């Protein structure tokens, strides 16, 4: 009798039972992308190292089992099932780098692992029979790497689930099906459809877009775009497309990928209102699913769903989505197989970072071509990506008359006013009752705020932790609705999807996409005349931040001189075409595609190296916890006592500010912070936190660092 797991109460799980159950689950997960039989053999082989006498002795005597993954990798390699062999080798420690044939035994690469001597495990042949299964896809670098991760996902989720079912059974799933959610959507939108002819012109146009999305949902699968200006109702319309499409083709789930948590929270609220709070998983760093009290089944179910994305509607971030697709870690890859046969909507698609644009586009292309995904690039400023996709993939527009929408939903005028100092800008804003200025740096936002009249002034930047920003936004919205003075100095975090409506907006020179996003905060509801809703574009003092210099240059030198209306669809396309040409090989800053196509450092398939390097927010920042308020003080106390669990980090993230390394070190040298780990500290000098502007960028002693 060979054992896979031993429970605390002494109960034993047979190894044969575990292997066969994992194989069955892995097969069911991988059938979504045509690799069911292949995954079945992988499931049978992944733990055959546990057949060694040494492992069985360790297990029964409550010892440590050592390496039991290499044995399965060796057997699958013998069967020439190379992706499966990689998955077996890494199912506990993460997918290893492939390495090269010269790698010696003991190296952590796949080639090194295959040469490693392991305890005899041939007893597996008494209970398990392994047969070679051919690989279902064409073998080339990027594609085989992508397939390997998807296969790895099917294995590790199956392994986790079967182990969980034996060791600590929990209640998973229980969500409503996609057809049920579609019926709820139809009930929600029915009044709009029935009264389209009697609504105001804007609502009539929104309903027209909605009807078009429902019809488009019945058409073929593939890569789509939905180009709808701000105010066109694309949140509900895109959900209508996705649900109709999922019902039409029997797809499993809908995944919304969004750049900012502020948009995620708004979008998730809308979806919960339509399909029910119990069917929408919101997955990002600022959401917490730790159960309250002794039992909270809903929170626990959502927490479990963050592990493998088995919910019908998931709203997540660009960071979570793309970094998982290029990760080698089992915890991040576990959910990937559930992307197959789904609708994935990339909201604000133009916000995918340019430095990682090519690998992200290639990943979307793989999902569409090989994994049954219908992907939707959803934005008001379509980023002209078609030429970056592999041959054979074309983008189909869901609303074909999108160019006609621009003049209909146009609500602002752009006016270029040249250079302005902070004092000059503050003086202009002081003469207006409600006005927003969007600047390029946190330093500029702080200085402008301090120069504004005190009544009704607000500041928004990442110097304020998420919780404080949320409170500030609520206060801003209240004053706007009440017609009270409201003057806001903000960084670009307010641009994407934040639902505020100012009569006037000032925008420091930036790329055209940022300027158009800023314009979405002006006359958002269309209640004011066009000529009274001005977006003033000005040149701030000092140099343009290096990160946006190319964007500003294209706008000033190629868009402004050549287009009467720089917000027109033609201008937007010209802007993105020029930007992609200008960046050149910087569309893949870390050379991720090349690493999988040609190898790196003499080795093939560098899963671990790429996983370590692939970070969409590629900034050397450290976190400072701001202990303001009773709840934050309790969290700080827990942190000092050594509690730094994933659940704690989710809660504490709402009270954290991220700063660059030089500023962090200056605060530390001035004894303004208490170091907890190398990348995390607690603010101890609370004089450095201002309720209006957030964390000061100047330590009590030492030099100031502004970013």
JSON list of C-alpha atoms in Angstrom, two decimals, residues 255-353:
[
{"chain": "A", "resi": 255, "resn": "UNK", "atom": "CA", "xyz": [-13.05, 38.16, -17.36]},
{"chain": "A", "resi": 256, "resn": "UNK", "atom": "CA", "xyz": [-12.62, 41.95, -17.27]},
{"chain": "A", "resi": 257, "resn": "UNK", "atom": "CA", "xyz": [-9.02, 43.15, -17.28]},
{"chain": "A", "resi": 258, "resn": "UNK", "atom": "CA", "xyz": [-8.69, 46.76, -16.12]},
{"chain": "A", "resi": 259, "resn": "UNK", "atom": "CA", "xyz": [-5.63, 48.98, -15.51]},
{"chain": "A", "resi": 260, "resn": "UNK", "atom": "CA", "xyz": [-6.63, 50.74, -12.29]},
{"chain": "A", "resi": 261, "resn": "UNK", "atom": "CA", "xyz": [-8.31, 49.55, -9.10]},
{"chain": "A", "resi": 262, "resn": "UNK", "atom": "CA", "xyz": [-10.51, 52.67, -9.10]},
{"chain": "A", "resi": 263, "resn": "UNK", "atom": "CA", "xyz": [-12.12, 51.51, -12.36]},
{"chain": "A", "resi": 264, "resn": "UNK", "atom": "CA", "xyz": [-12.31, 47.92, -11.11]},
{"chain": "A", "resi": 265, "resn": "UNK", "atom": "CA", "xyz": [-14.31, 48.93, -8.06]},
{"chain": "A", "resi": 266, "resn": "UNK", "atom": "CA", "xyz": [-16.76, 50.97, -10.16]},
{"chain": "A", "resi": 267, "resn": "UNK", "atom": "CA", "xyz": [-17.13, 48.24, -12.76]},
{"chain": "A", "resi": 268, "resn": "UNK", "atom": "CA", "xyz": [-17.63, 45.51, -10.17]},
{"chain": "A", "resi": 269, "resn": "UNK", "atom": "CA", "xyz": [-20.37, 47.55, -8.48]},
{"chain": "A", "resi": 270, "resn": "UNK", "atom": "CA", "xyz": [-22.25, 47.86, -11.78]},
{"chain": "A", "resi": 271, "resn": "UNK", "atom": "CA", "xyz": [-21.92, 44.14, -12.52]},
{"chain": "A", "resi": 272, "resn": "UNK", "atom": "CA", "xyz": [-23.07, 43.12, -9.03]},
{"chain": "A", "resi": 273, "resn": "UNK", "atom": "CA", "xyz": [-26.15, 45.28, -9.46]},
{"chain": "A", "resi": 274, "resn": "UNK", "atom": "CA", "xyz": [-26.96, 43.48, -12.71]},
{"chain": "A", "resi": 275, "resn": "UNK", "atom": "CA", "xyz": [-26.13, 39.81, -12.04]},
{"chain": "A", "resi": 276, "resn": "UNK", "atom": "CA", "xyz": [-25.96, 39.60, -8.24]},
{"chain": "A", "resi": 277, "resn": "UNK", "atom": "CA", "xyz": [-23.22, 40.23, -5.72]},
{"chain": "A", "resi": 278, "resn": "UNK", "atom": "CA", "xyz": [-22.61, 36.50, -5.34]},
{"chain": "A", "resi": 279, "resn": "UNK", "atom": "CA", "xyz": [-21.48, 36.05, -8.97]},
{"chain": "A", "resi": 280, "resn": "UNK", "atom": "CA", "xyz": [-18.78, 38.70, -9.37]},
{"chain": "A", "resi": 281, "resn": "UNK", "atom": "CA", "xyz": [-15.24, 38.05, -8.16]},
{"chain": "A", "resi": 282, "resn": "UNK", "atom": "CA", "xyz": [-13.18, 41.21, -7.72]},
{"chain": "A", "resi": 283, "resn": "UNK", "atom": "CA", "xyz": [-9.51, 40.18, -7.61]},
{"chain": "A", "resi": 284, "resn": "UNK", "atom": "CA", "xyz": [-6.78, 42.75, -6.97]},
{"chain": "A", "resi": 285, "resn": "UNK", "atom": "CA", "xyz": [-4.40, 43.85, -4.22]},
{"chain": "A", "resi": 286, "resn": "UNK", "atom": "CA", "xyz": [-6.84, 46.17, -2.43]},
{"chain": "A", "resi": 287, "resn": "UNK", "atom": "CA", "xyz": [-9.68, 43.70, -1.94]},
{"chain": "A", "resi": 288, "resn": "UNK", "atom": "CA", "xyz": [-9.90, 41.55, 1.18]},
{"chain": "A", "resi": 289, "resn": "UNK", "atom": "CA", "xyz": [-11.80, 38.25, 1.46]},
{"chain": "A", "resi": 290, "resn": "UNK", "atom": "CA", "xyz": [-10.73, 37.25, 4.96]},
{"chain": "A", "resi": 291, "resn": "UNK", "atom": "CA", "xyz": [-13.85, 35.98, 6.75]},
{"chain": "A", "resi": 292, "resn": "UNK", "atom": "CA", "xyz": [-15.27, 38.28, 9.42]},
{"chain": "A", "resi": 293, "resn": "UNK", "atom": "CA", "xyz": [-15.91, 36.56, 12.71]},
{"chain": "A", "resi": 294, "resn": "UNK", "atom": "CA", "xyz": [-16.03, 32.80, 12.81]},
{"chain": "A", "resi": 295, "resn": "UNK", "atom": "CA", "xyz": [-17.99, 32.12, 9.61]},
{"chain": "A", "resi": 296, "resn": "UNK", "atom": "CA", "xyz": [-18.54, 34.11, 6.46]},
{"chain": "A", "resi": 297, "resn": "UNK", "atom": "CA", "xyz": [-19.28, 31.63, 3.65]},
{"chain": "A", "resi": 298, "resn": "UNK", "atom": "CA", "xyz": [-19.45, 34.31, 0.94]},
{"chain": "A", "resi": 299, "resn": "UNK", "atom": "CA", "xyz": [-16.04, 35.77, 1.82]},
{"chain": "A", "resi": 300, "resn": "UNK", "atom": "CA", "xyz": [-14.54, 32.29, 2.06]},
{"chain": "A", "resi": 301, "resn": "UNK", "atom": "CA", "xyz": [-15.95, 31.26, -1.31]},
{"chain": "A", "resi": 302, "resn": "UNK", "atom": "CA", "xyz": [-14.54, 34.37, -2.97]},
{"chain": "A", "resi": 303, "resn": "UNK", "atom": "CA", "xyz": [-11.18, 33.82, -1.27]},
{"chain": "A", "resi": 304, "resn": "UNK", "atom": "CA", "xyz": [-11.05, 30.30, -2.67]},
{"chain": "A", "resi": 305, "resn": "UNK", "atom": "CA", "xyz": [-12.04, 31.58, -6.11]},
{"chain": "A", "resi": 306, "resn": "UNK", "atom": "CA", "xyz": [-9.08, 33.96, -6.23]},
{"chain": "A", "resi": 307, "resn": "UNK", "atom": "CA", "xyz": [-6.90, 30.84, -6.30]},
{"chain": "A", "resi": 308, "resn": "UNK", "atom": "CA", "xyz": [-8.26, 29.41, -9.55]},
{"chain": "A", "resi": 309, "resn": "UNK", "atom": "CA", "xyz": [-10.84, 31.86, -10.98]},
{"chain": "A", "resi": 310, "resn": "UNK", "atom": "CA", "xyz": [-13.77, 29.46, -11.06]},
{"chain": "A", "resi": 311, "resn": "UNK", "atom": "CA", "xyz": [-16.36, 32.28, -10.73]},
{"chain": "A", "resi": 312, "resn": "UNK", "atom": "CA", "xyz": [-18.53, 33.21, -13.76]},
{"chain": "A", "resi": 313, "resn": "UNK", "atom": "CA", "xyz": [-17.50, 36.90, -13.82]},
{"chain": "A", "resi": 314, "resn": "UNK", "atom": "CA", "xyz": [-14.04, 38.05, -12.74]},
{"chain": "A", "resi": 315, "resn": "UNK", "atom": "CA", "xyz": [-12.88, 41.66, -12.59]},
{"chain": "A", "resi": 316, "resn": "UNK", "atom": "CA", "xyz": [-9.12, 41.99, -12.24]},
{"chain": "A", "resi": 317, "resn": "UNK", "atom": "CA", "xyz": [-6.10, 44.15, -13.08]},
{"chain": "A", "resi": 318, "resn": "UNK", "atom": "CA", "xyz": [-3.67, 44.21, -15.99]},
{"chain": "A", "resi": 319, "resn": "UNK", "atom": "CA", "xyz": [-0.95, 43.38, -13.47]},
{"chain": "A", "resi": 320, "resn": "UNK", "atom": "CA", "xyz": [-2.74, 40.30, -12.08]},
{"chain": "A", "resi": 321, "resn": "UNK", "atom": "CA", "xyz": [-3.74, 39.04, -15.54]},
{"chain": "A", "resi": 322, "resn": "UNK", "atom": "CA", "xyz": [-0.54, 39.47, -17.56]},
{"chain": "A", "resi": 323, "resn": "UNK", "atom": "CA", "xyz": [1.93, 38.73, -14.78]},
{"chain": "A", "resi": 324, "resn": "UNK", "atom": "CA", "xyz": [0.11, 35.44, -14.19]},
{"chain": "A", "resi": 325, "resn": "UNK", "atom": "CA", "xyz": [0.40, 34.60, -17.89]},
{"chain": "A", "resi": 326, "resn": "UNK", "atom": "CA", "xyz": [4.19, 35.04, -17.70]},
{"chain": "A", "resi": 327, "resn": "UNK", "atom": "CA", "xyz": [4.73, 33.61, -14.23]},
{"chain": "A", "resi": 328, "resn": "UNK", "atom": "CA", "xyz": [6.34, 30.28, -13.39]},
{"chain": "A", "resi": 329, "resn": "UNK", "atom": "CA", "xyz": [4.81, 30.01, -9.91]},
{"chain": "A", "resi": 330, "resn": "UNK", "atom": "CA", "xyz": [2.09, 27.48, -9.23]},
{"chain": "A", "resi": 331, "resn": "UNK", "atom": "CA", "xyz": [0.08, 29.97, -7.13]},
{"chain": "A", "resi": 332, "resn": "UNK", "atom": "CA", "xyz": [-0.15, 32.44, -10.03]},
{"chain": "A", "resi": 333, "resn": "UNK", "atom": "CA", "xyz": [-0.44, 29.92, -12.88]},
{"chain": "A", "resi": 334, "resn": "UNK", "atom": "CA", "xyz": [-3.12, 27.84, -11.19]},
{"chain": "A", "resi": 335, "resn": "UNK", "atom": "CA", "xyz": [-5.97, 29.92, -12.62]},
{"chain": "A", "resi": 336, "resn": "UNK", "atom": "CA", "xyz": [-4.75, 30.03, -16.23]},
{"chain": "A", "resi": 337, "resn": "UNK", "atom": "CA", "xyz": [-6.61, 26.98, -17.54]},
{"chain": "A", "resi": 338, "resn": "UNK", "atom": "CA", "xyz": [-9.87, 28.73, -16.62]},
{"chain": "A", "resi": 339, "resn": "UNK", "atom": "CA", "xyz": [-9.12, 31.39, -19.24]},
{"chain": "A", "resi": 340, "resn": "UNK", "atom": "CA", "xyz": [-9.80, 28.86, -21.99]},
{"chain": "A", "resi": 341, "resn": "UNK", "atom": "CA", "xyz": [-13.21, 29.19, -23.65]},
{"chain": "A", "resi": 342, "resn": "UNK", "atom": "CA", "xyz": [-14.05, 32.50, -22.03]},
{"chain": "A", "resi": 343, "resn": "UNK", "atom": "CA", "xyz": [-14.68, 36.10, -23.02]},
{"chain": "A", "resi": 344, "resn": "UNK", "atom": "CA", "xyz": [-11.84, 38.40, -21.93]},
{"chain": "A", "resi": 345, "resn": "UNK", "atom": "CA", "xyz": [-12.55, 42.13, -22.07]},
{"chain": "A", "resi": 346, "resn": "UNK", "atom": "CA", "xyz": [-9.53, 44.46, -21.91]},
{"chain": "A", "resi": 347, "resn": "UNK", "atom": "CA", "xyz": [-11.03, 47.70, -20.66]},
{"chain": "A", "resi": 348, "resn": "UNK", "atom": "CA", "xyz": [-8.95, 50.81, -21.45]},
{"chain": "A", "resi": 349, "resn": "UNK", "atom": "CA", "xyz": [-6.81, 48.63, -23.72]},
{"chain": "A", "resi": 350, "resn": "UNK", "atom": "CA", "xyz": [-4.52, 51.55, -24.53]},
{"chain": "A", "resi": 351, "resn": "UNK", "atom": "CA", "xyz": [-3.19, 51.38, -20.94]},
{"chain": "A", "resi": 352, "resn": "UNK", "atom": "CA", "xyz": [-1.16, 48.19, -21.51]},
{"chain": "A", "resi": 353, "resn": "UNK", "atom": "CA", "xyz": [2.39, 49.46, -20.83]}
]
